[in-house]
């Protein structure tokens, strides 16, 4: 850090921005003409600019200079030369204006100008462009009650939309009618404010927006009120109308911002306070902030403010790009005041452990219409794996979607991004990749717009009479060109191992048609050209090439193509090979580290022998003795010297350096020699605070304070000078050095005033003298009160407390000092407050209740019996804030020796530091009760024989530090606790994790064991049972394991004789312990029972046995499975299932070799209760498992079934039947044993004649018989599985109930009709074979209500009753057809049609007549005997029926019971029932096949039954 003042005339000035349009136009014309005369820049120049921009500039803080007489003369000479230069420039501009006007005066040029003005929109419409202010807003200062007009000119394609803002708030003309007027004429946007008032003073901005971006222009409007017209501004805004310029102020910097440390994504503020004279609120000082000598501008990432006596720079979102040397430059009356300090920004936590840090300084170069070159700087890798490549991402401006540009990581820090959209703006970011993962993304680059860089060079702008702009393209000067020329200068501008970039110059002439390029390649010298960009329409004179073979030389050529055709090929490029030309730099040379300050080290090194476009260096450090390195900087540093900050004072470090370029990091340099962090050795600074402590008329005793800086070594001497206050000659007081900060000067003249000064000395020599003290009169002190206390110091400074210490006054007055009073005041205040109302007798005071970060001063007054003496000199200000890393005293007991100690680890030390221990703030010194040892940064105070005399408050101060100190109060309880622990360490026992215990093993063996926390290999132990030692032998096995700490004894045969007390005695070095177990009574009986059981189990398992006894499971199909697992089986082992001693033979024989057997019990219900048994046997033995399915087991099985069935249950489905409305719930399985509850309107339903509850194996149902409106409402079924209730619901109300009720009535009517329709009950055969001349009688019984009509047919023709064929129907019950003396003509198909108003049916009989003597024909199998039912045309229900339901339901088949029948008569046949007339039968189609019924067709509800789960 440094602060320097530089004369303003020695600094590089930034020209003030001119907003005059004519000035801008003239500058653009001069620049354009100059560019046209000069040749185009080659791409190598662009690359050089990119490389230069990537490098860090050298930052040099200008030296401090005063304006001397020679400087004033030099300033006048420079001013004269500058004035002459401005005159020459003005004359040249005037000459160029006249020449331009002469050229455009001719009529031809005017006509051309008008034509071009008409064509200009067409030309500009072809180029998408983001908004750009041709004329920006200008600031205005106006009088009150006058109007002001702000205007600007904006261009862009599409045409931008402009919005106006006042102080960041949109301007709304409707909010104050007549106040604002917004206009837009011919591209000029204006805001008119009528009758301005002082409150209109603000910053106004115009924001232009189109799809390609946003631009803004800002200007300040200050409204001035005439003198005497009242207050300047009720808002406190004062117009900048003063004659005082910011550079005329006197500025003095006070508190400077220090070296700072931040973390990525955090925020930080750099603040520098200052005193400004005169302090004018409307004229703040002119402040500029620089980072690495680059001027910073306000943005979203950089916020600046000046005012309130401070200059502030805030970085709200830190990135490693922000690391660097920050400089604040304030322009003052005498030049500039500056202050600089470094800001370090470390990596944020990685996204994945071991992932690298984020890259930085991402920038875009060589911008074209669809191509841009992205470059960045690599991150430092210290303990992480090496970086293997980078991913480049892009994002269109205004969006938040990032797209990865490269599929595989690129290994160099440059990447050509291709395929951009013309006119679109983009941001770019980079992520690093290593073997552990991908880093966080870098900060995104500035916005760049993909535009043709050569397009602007092809435009000429000429201004006519200050009114018109003439835009002329080079295309217009070329004439009418169709085919373009060939490109030129084809070469590789970027050559790397992973890719190369081809570049060329556009053709001339190129024509007016849109142009693109075709690229071809060939192996050098072969002439076999191949096209490269087959799928890409290339518009930029740049193209990245990736798929090239290694170690092959290639040549390239380019064609220009437009709508008219293709140009000739360009000249081939020079042969080029895909190779990394440079590679990483060589390792830096020797690294040397030297002392700088108490927390920093100066590191310098030799530059690498091979720089290879060096970007900078990374410096790493590590603590001596550690293997882990840490980064000292996080952004490449340009120079070969660096100050490493933030180190621990007194710690020893080594350093190494790596060089950086686009290929990555070089090898590490050799490590520097270890260096301790100490201030550089120098003479001490001046002592200060000389105060008079006593005077007797001939001598005076003075004291002083230590120098603020000791110079890197201990101050070991002081030298005092004196002089008479009336003279200038100083005289030495002491030739021999004074080691204390108090001295008595003798041989003085009474009544004379003396001045004193003091010099401090150390190893480096004698430092500068202090400032002369105030004149002190040598006179005898005779006051009765004591003199002032002195040497006020502070200890244990924390956020809210501190300890103040002082020394007793030298002059005690008329009596001994009895106490002290302490006064405190905040820094800068003279109002002292007494902290202790009663004087304290000791010379220290604990001060609490302080405000964190506040600074305080103190003074002490001594008192005796005569009163309170004069106060001491006011102490130095002390800030209530603990030092970073401060630790407190720790009380403990040494684990090896058992010593009680107090210990402190200092947060900083130096070579000269000492730990000074005190008890009750009195130095302990050489005391036999304690011993002090120090190692490194840790000091330990050990008590030799602690007791109550050692109780008290102990403190320690580390000398030659910034106040490292701490205290600890040793209480009686804490001491007793530590003494107990000390005794345990000095008289150790073997600690046990588990005392003596027992466990029953597999074979019935009993194991007695205990576990110690730790055992050594030399441990010894004894097992004692009932006062007798047991040794390892027959029946007992004793062993131990050092690793686990287990000691055990196993008893093979555990019997009643083993009842008693078991004890283990252990000796391990000095430590001893024992543990006992009493095994008698019920405890022993339980152990013996378990041992016998395990013994029997072992014997059982010698043959085939059940490893898992019978248990049940339920499958998803709700089949109950009785399962078991078997072990130790063979092929000959048999397995049998039994129920109540009756063997069960399953369909699939059990396979014991599979290790498991199962018995399925499908459709489980209460009938399956009983005792099931499984047996397993072979020649080695037999084992049995019994499972009782009853009681709780049965309930558990039902609950398990209910759990699966309830989960599979479908929603309730409505099903209508002739009896009523049925609600059905389908599930995998249902049984009445399941806990199922039906509810209606939350009320439980009991099964009754009205509400029937039942189910099948696949569903549960509830039927509402003869429903009425009372049964409307919400229905639900609840299936409980013991843990959860599965509920399904149905709302039977509204339209659902109406539709269901209508369907119920329809089905009820249909069932009634089916029951009462006409039908053939029986008596007719299918086939009849009869001999000629015999009589045939076909007789059957019919039924129907009302009595049906009977009609006979032969071959579908109605049969009339004749003598040959007689038809009878007796009693409405018996129908017959008698054929007398049949003939062969009587053969055929006969049928009977039985019908009434509810329907009927057909029955067919096949009759075959054969002659006598003929072979009886073989009877043909007829149709099924079941008669064919025919529906009545309109069935009439017995009661008034409801209309057919819109949601039909299926009709369940039911057996019909015949009712009483009546003989039908034709007159009684209802008119609605058609009566078949002879000879045509009713059915027009052939008689339906026998046995086919035609009942009422099935109808279903709207919601059909859902598929079962």
PDB file of N, CA and C in Angstrom, residues 1346-1406:
ATOM      1  N   UNK A1346    -100.576 -63.732 -19.965  1.00  0.00           N
ATOM      2  CA  UNK A1346    -101.804 -64.513 -20.201  1.00  0.00           C
ATOM      3  C   UNK A1346    -101.547 -65.693 -21.124  1.00  0.00           C
ATOM      4  N   UNK A1347    -102.582 -66.520 -21.261  1.00  0.00           N
ATOM      5  CA  UNK A1347    -102.445 -67.747 -22.046  1.00  0.00           C
ATOM      6  C   UNK A1347    -101.991 -67.409 -23.459  1.00  0.00           C
ATOM      7  N   UNK A1348    -100.936 -68.074 -23.930  1.00  0.00           N
ATOM      8  CA  UNK A1348    -100.379 -67.698 -25.233  1.00  0.00           C
ATOM      9  C   UNK A1348    -101.204 -68.255 -26.389  1.00  0.00           C
ATOM     10  N   UNK A1349    -100.940 -67.740 -27.556  1.00  0.00           N
ATOM     11  CA  UNK A1349    -101.485 -68.251 -28.789  1.00  0.00           C
ATOM     12  C   UNK A1349    -100.492 -69.243 -29.372  1.00  0.00           C
ATOM     13  N   UNK A1350    -101.009 -70.295 -30.025  1.00  0.00           N
ATOM     14  CA  UNK A1350    -100.149 -71.355 -30.561  1.00  0.00           C
ATOM     15  C   UNK A1350    -100.366 -71.446 -32.065  1.00  0.00           C
ATOM     16  N   UNK A1351     -99.304 -71.422 -32.813  1.00  0.00           N
ATOM     17  CA  UNK A1351     -99.362 -71.528 -34.284  1.00  0.00           C
ATOM     18  C   UNK A1351     -98.341 -72.547 -34.729  1.00  0.00           C
ATOM     19  N   UNK A1352     -98.779 -73.468 -35.667  1.00  0.00           N
ATOM     20  CA  UNK A1352     -97.861 -74.482 -36.190  1.00  0.00           C
ATOM     21  C   UNK A1352     -97.469 -74.113 -37.608  1.00  0.00           C
ATOM     22  N   UNK A1353     -96.229 -74.444 -37.988  1.00  0.00           N
ATOM     23  CA  UNK A1353     -95.710 -74.161 -39.317  1.00  0.00           C
ATOM     24  C   UNK A1353     -95.056 -75.405 -39.885  1.00  0.00           C
ATOM     25  N   UNK A1354     -95.151 -75.498 -41.195  1.00  0.00           N
ATOM     26  CA  UNK A1354     -94.405 -76.541 -41.912  1.00  0.00           C
ATOM     27  C   UNK A1354     -93.637 -75.832 -43.019  1.00  0.00           C
ATOM     28  N   UNK A1355     -92.341 -76.057 -42.947  1.00  0.00           N
ATOM     29  CA  UNK A1355     -91.444 -75.403 -43.925  1.00  0.00           C
ATOM     30  C   UNK A1355     -91.777 -73.921 -44.029  1.00  0.00           C
ATOM     31  N   UNK A1356     -91.964 -73.296 -42.851  1.00  0.00           N
ATOM     32  CA  UNK A1356     -92.178 -71.864 -42.698  1.00  0.00           C
ATOM     33  C   UNK A1356     -93.541 -71.418 -43.213  1.00  0.00           C
ATOM     34  N   UNK A1357     -94.441 -72.362 -43.473  1.00  0.00           N
ATOM     35  CA  UNK A1357     -95.808 -72.029 -43.875  1.00  0.00           C
ATOM     36  C   UNK A1357     -96.751 -72.495 -42.779  1.00  0.00           C
ATOM     37  N   UNK A1358     -97.702 -71.622 -42.452  1.00  0.00           N
ATOM     38  CA  UNK A1358     -98.605 -71.929 -41.351  1.00  0.00           C
ATOM     39  C   UNK A1358     -99.463 -73.165 -41.714  1.00  0.00           C
ATOM     40  N   UNK A1359     -99.654 -73.994 -40.726  1.00  0.00           N
ATOM     41  CA  UNK A1359    -100.423 -75.229 -40.893  1.00  0.00           C
ATOM     42  C   UNK A1359    -101.857 -74.976 -40.417  1.00  0.00           C
ATOM     43  N   UNK A1360    -102.799 -75.236 -41.311  1.00  0.00           N
ATOM     44  CA  UNK A1360    -104.219 -75.080 -40.941  1.00  0.00           C
ATOM     45  C   UNK A1360    -104.793 -76.439 -40.510  1.00  0.00           C
ATOM     46  N   UNK A1361    -105.746 -76.383 -39.645  1.00  0.00           N
ATOM     47  CA  UNK A1361    -106.365 -77.626 -39.146  1.00  0.00           C
ATOM     48  C   UNK A1361    -107.293 -78.198 -40.221  1.00  0.00           C
ATOM     49  N   UNK A1362    -106.979 -79.429 -40.652  1.00  0.00           N
ATOM     50  CA  UNK A1362    -107.779 -80.151 -41.648  1.00  0.00           C
ATOM     51  C   UNK A1362    -108.005 -81.573 -41.140  1.00  0.00           C
ATOM     52  N   UNK A1363    -108.664 -82.354 -41.990  1.00  0.00           N
ATOM     53  CA  UNK A1363    -108.855 -83.743 -41.597  1.00  0.00           C
ATOM     54  C   UNK A1363    -107.529 -84.485 -41.592  1.00  0.00           C
ATOM     55  N   UNK A1364    -106.692 -84.172 -42.546  1.00  0.00           N
ATOM     56  CA  UNK A1364    -105.384 -84.830 -42.593  1.00  0.00           C
ATOM     57  C   UNK A1364    -104.463 -84.291 -41.498  1.00  0.00           C
ATOM     58  N   UNK A1365    -104.571 -83.022 -41.294  1.00  0.00           N
ATOM     59  CA  UNK A1365    -103.705 -82.394 -40.275  1.00  0.00           C
ATOM     60  C   UNK A1365    -104.611 -81.680 -39.293  1.00  0.00           C
ATOM     61  N   UNK A1366    -104.610 -82.185 -38.080  1.00  0.00           N
ATOM     62  CA  UNK A1366    -105.505 -81.617 -37.086  1.00  0.00           C
ATOM     63  C   UNK A1366    -104.671 -80.890 -36.015  1.00  0.00           C
ATOM     64  N   UNK A1367    -105.056 -79.623 -35.782  1.00  0.00           N
ATOM     65  CA  UNK A1367    -104.352 -78.780 -34.785  1.00  0.00           C
ATOM     66  C   UNK A1367    -105.289 -78.547 -33.610  1.00  0.00           C
ATOM     67  N   UNK A1368    -104.802 -78.842 -32.412  1.00  0.00           N
ATOM     68  CA  UNK A1368    -105.613 -78.635 -31.206  1.00  0.00           C
ATOM     69  C   UNK A1368    -104.816 -77.900 -30.140  1.00  0.00           C
ATOM     70  N   UNK A1369    -105.520 -77.201 -29.230  1.00  0.00           N
ATOM     71  CA  UNK A1369    -104.925 -76.493 -28.080  1.00  0.00           C
ATOM     72  C   UNK A1369    -105.917 -76.625 -26.940  1.00  0.00           C
ATOM     73  N   UNK A1370    -105.633 -77.531 -26.035  1.00  0.00           N
ATOM     74  CA  UNK A1370    -106.595 -77.891 -25.001  1.00  0.00           C
ATOM     75  C   UNK A1370    -106.227 -77.224 -23.682  1.00  0.00           C
ATOM     76  N   UNK A1371    -107.205 -76.562 -23.124  1.00  0.00           N
ATOM     77  CA  UNK A1371    -107.054 -76.009 -21.779  1.00  0.00           C
ATOM     78  C   UNK A1371    -105.984 -74.931 -21.672  1.00  0.00           C
ATOM     79  N   UNK A1372    -105.620 -74.390 -22.783  1.00  0.00           N
ATOM     80  CA  UNK A1372    -104.566 -73.372 -22.725  1.00  0.00           C
ATOM     81  C   UNK A1372    -103.252 -73.933 -22.265  1.00  0.00           C
ATOM     82  N   UNK A1373    -103.090 -75.276 -22.295  1.00  0.00           N
ATOM     83  CA  UNK A1373    -101.870 -75.877 -21.747  1.00  0.00           C
ATOM     84  C   UNK A1373    -101.266 -76.887 -22.691  1.00  0.00           C
ATOM     85  N   UNK A1374    -102.084 -77.644 -23.415  1.00  0.00           N
ATOM     86  CA  UNK A1374    -101.579 -78.719 -24.255  1.00  0.00           C
ATOM     87  C   UNK A1374    -101.859 -78.393 -25.718  1.00  0.00           C
ATOM     88  N   UNK A1375    -100.801 -78.320 -26.493  1.00  0.00           N
ATOM     89  CA  UNK A1375    -100.908 -78.048 -27.926  1.00  0.00           C
ATOM     90  C   UNK A1375    -100.469 -79.289 -28.680  1.00  0.00           C
ATOM     91  N   UNK A1376    -101.216 -79.618 -29.762  1.00  0.00           N
ATOM     92  CA  UNK A1376    -100.833 -80.833 -30.496  1.00  0.00           C
ATOM     93  C   UNK A1376    -101.107 -80.632 -31.978  1.00  0.00           C
ATOM     94  N   UNK A1377    -100.314 -81.367 -32.746  1.00  0.00           N
ATOM     95  CA  UNK A1377    -100.463 -81.421 -34.210  1.00  0.00           C
ATOM     96  C   UNK A1377    -100.519 -82.909 -34.577  1.00  0.00           C
ATOM     97  N   UNK A1378    -101.646 -83.352 -35.121  1.00  0.00           N
ATOM     98  CA  UNK A1378    -101.823 -84.781 -35.468  1.00  0.00           C
ATOM     99  C   UNK A1378    -101.978 -84.879 -36.981  1.00  0.00           C
ATOM    100  N   UNK A1379    -101.092 -85.705 -37.598  1.00  0.00           N
ATOM    101  CA  UNK A1379    -101.142 -85.937 -39.041  1.00  0.00           C
ATOM    102  C   UNK A1379    -101.607 -87.378 -39.235  1.00  0.00           C
ATOM    103  N   UNK A1380    -102.749 -87.545 -39.875  1.00  0.00           N
ATOM    104  CA  UNK A1380    -103.294 -88.892 -40.106  1.00  0.00           C
ATOM    105  C   UNK A1380    -102.703 -89.464 -41.385  1.00  0.00           C
ATOM    106  N   UNK A1381    -102.265 -90.718 -41.270  1.00  0.00           N
ATOM    107  CA  UNK A1381    -101.741 -91.463 -42.421  1.00  0.00           C
ATOM    108  C   UNK A1381    -100.750 -90.591 -43.210  1.00  0.00           C
ATOM    109  N   UNK A1382     -99.588 -90.493 -42.621  1.00  0.00           N
ATOM    110  CA  UNK A1382     -98.542 -89.626 -43.207  1.00  0.00           C
ATOM    111  C   UNK A1382     -98.123 -90.161 -44.555  1.00  0.00           C
ATOM    112  N   UNK A1383     -97.718 -89.314 -45.406  1.00  0.00           N
ATOM    113  CA  UNK A1383     -97.165 -89.634 -46.724  1.00  0.00           C
ATOM    114  C   UNK A1383     -95.794 -88.985 -46.842  1.00  0.00           C
ATOM    115  N   UNK A1384     -95.016 -89.369 -47.822  1.00  0.00           N
ATOM    116  CA  UNK A1384     -93.698 -88.717 -47.989  1.00  0.00           C
ATOM    117  C   UNK A1384     -93.805 -87.217 -48.141  1.00  0.00           C
ATOM    118  N   UNK A1385     -94.952 -86.757 -48.613  1.00  0.00           N
ATOM    119  CA  UNK A1385     -95.075 -85.297 -48.738  1.00  0.00           C
ATOM    120  C   UNK A1385     -95.125 -84.612 -47.388  1.00  0.00           C
ATOM    121  N   UNK A1386     -95.442 -85.381 -46.384  1.00  0.00           N
ATOM    122  CA  UNK A1386     -95.500 -84.780 -45.033  1.00  0.00           C
ATOM    123  C   UNK A1386     -94.111 -84.602 -44.416  1.00  0.00           C
ATOM    124  N   UNK A1387     -93.092 -85.100 -45.096  1.00  0.00           N
ATOM    125  CA  UNK A1387     -91.728 -84.878 -44.557  1.00  0.00           C
ATOM    126  C   UNK A1387     -91.394 -83.384 -44.634  1.00  0.00           C
ATOM    127  N   UNK A1388     -90.607 -82.928 -43.696  1.00  0.00           N
ATOM    128  CA  UNK A1388     -90.183 -81.517 -43.691  1.00  0.00           C
ATOM    129  C   UNK A1388     -89.870 -81.014 -42.287  1.00  0.00           C
ATOM    130  N   UNK A1389     -89.736 -79.697 -42.218  1.00  0.00           N
ATOM    131  CA  UNK A1389     -89.378 -79.044 -40.945  1.00  0.00           C
ATOM    132  C   UNK A1389     -90.634 -78.408 -40.388  1.00  0.00           C
ATOM    133  N   UNK A1390     -91.057 -78.897 -39.204  1.00  0.00           N
ATOM    134  CA  UNK A1390     -92.225 -78.385 -38.531  1.00  0.00           C
ATOM    135  C   UNK A1390     -91.771 -77.508 -37.366  1.00  0.00           C
ATOM    136  N   UNK A1391     -92.574 -76.520 -37.075  1.00  0.00           N
ATOM    137  CA  UNK A1391     -92.233 -75.657 -35.935  1.00  0.00           C
ATOM    138  C   UNK A1391     -93.496 -75.169 -35.282  1.00  0.00           C
ATOM    139  N   UNK A1392     -93.397 -74.848 -34.021  1.00  0.00           N
ATOM    140  CA  UNK A1392     -94.506 -74.315 -33.247  1.00  0.00           C
ATOM    141  C   UNK A1392     -94.105 -72.942 -32.732  1.00  0.00           C
ATOM    142  N   UNK A1393     -94.990 -71.983 -32.846  1.00  0.00           N
ATOM    143  CA  UNK A1393     -94.757 -70.616 -32.363  1.00  0.00           C
ATOM    144  C   UNK A1393     -95.748 -70.357 -31.246  1.00  0.00           C
ATOM    145  N   UNK A1394     -95.221 -70.185 -30.030  1.00  0.00           N
ATOM    146  CA  UNK A1394     -96.042 -69.937 -28.848  1.00  0.00           C
ATOM    147  C   UNK A1394     -95.806 -68.482 -28.451  1.00  0.00           C
ATOM    148  N   UNK A1395     -96.826 -67.625 -28.413  1.00  0.00           N
ATOM    149  CA  UNK A1395     -96.647 -66.201 -28.146  1.00  0.00           C
ATOM    150  C   UNK A1395     -97.788 -65.680 -27.296  1.00  0.00           C
ATOM    151  N   UNK A1396     -97.472 -64.691 -26.480  1.00  0.00           N
ATOM    152  CA  UNK A1396     -98.459 -63.825 -25.855  1.00  0.00           C
ATOM    153  C   UNK A1396     -97.912 -62.399 -25.896  1.00  0.00           C
ATOM    154  N   UNK A1397     -98.513 -61.512 -25.166  1.00  0.00           N
ATOM    155  CA  UNK A1397     -98.111 -60.103 -25.298  1.00  0.00           C
ATOM    156  C   UNK A1397     -96.708 -59.838 -24.743  1.00  0.00           C
ATOM    157  N   UNK A1398     -96.159 -60.769 -23.950  1.00  0.00           N
ATOM    158  CA  UNK A1398     -94.810 -60.571 -23.419  1.00  0.00           C
ATOM    159  C   UNK A1398     -93.745 -61.231 -24.272  1.00  0.00           C
ATOM    160  N   UNK A1399     -94.167 -61.974 -25.293  1.00  0.00           N
ATOM    161  CA  UNK A1399     -93.182 -62.624 -26.149  1.00  0.00           C
ATOM    162  C   UNK A1399     -93.513 -64.087 -26.345  1.00  0.00           C
ATOM    163  N   UNK A1400     -92.598 -64.804 -26.972  1.00  0.00           N
ATOM    164  CA  UNK A1400     -92.832 -66.219 -27.234  1.00  0.00           C
ATOM    165  C   UNK A1400     -91.565 -66.895 -27.692  1.00  0.00           C
ATOM    166  N   UNK A1401     -91.763 -68.125 -28.295  1.00  0.00           N
ATOM    167  CA  UNK A1401     -90.608 -68.834 -28.791  1.00  0.00           C
ATOM    168  C   UNK A1401     -91.019 -69.823 -29.870  1.00  0.00           C
ATOM    169  N   UNK A1402     -90.038 -70.222 -30.672  1.00  0.00           N
ATOM    170  CA  UNK A1402     -90.178 -71.222 -31.728  1.00  0.00           C
ATOM    171  C   UNK A1402     -89.515 -72.501 -31.285  1.00  0.00           C
ATOM    172  N   UNK A1403     -90.130 -73.645 -31.611  1.00  0.00           N
ATOM    173  CA  UNK A1403     -89.512 -74.956 -31.422  1.00  0.00           C
ATOM    174  C   UNK A1403     -89.655 -75.713 -32.744  1.00  0.00           C
ATOM    175  N   UNK A1404     -88.585 -76.287 -33.213  1.00  0.00           N
ATOM    176  CA  UNK A1404     -88.563 -76.952 -34.515  1.00  0.00           C
ATOM    177  C   UNK A1404     -88.463 -78.468 -34.342  1.00  0.00           C
ATOM    178  N   UNK A1405     -89.149 -79.201 -35.268  1.00  0.00           N
ATOM    179  CA  UNK A1405     -89.094 -80.672 -35.291  1.00  0.00           C
ATOM    180  C   UNK A1405     -88.902 -81.089 -36.751  1.00  0.00           C
ATOM    181  N   UNK A1406     -87.942 -81.972 -36.968  1.00  0.00           N
ATOM    182  CA  UNK A1406     -87.693 -82.500 -38.314  1.00  0.00           C
ATOM    183  C   UNK A1406     -88.420 -83.859 -38.465  1.00  0.00           C
TER     184      UNK A1406
END
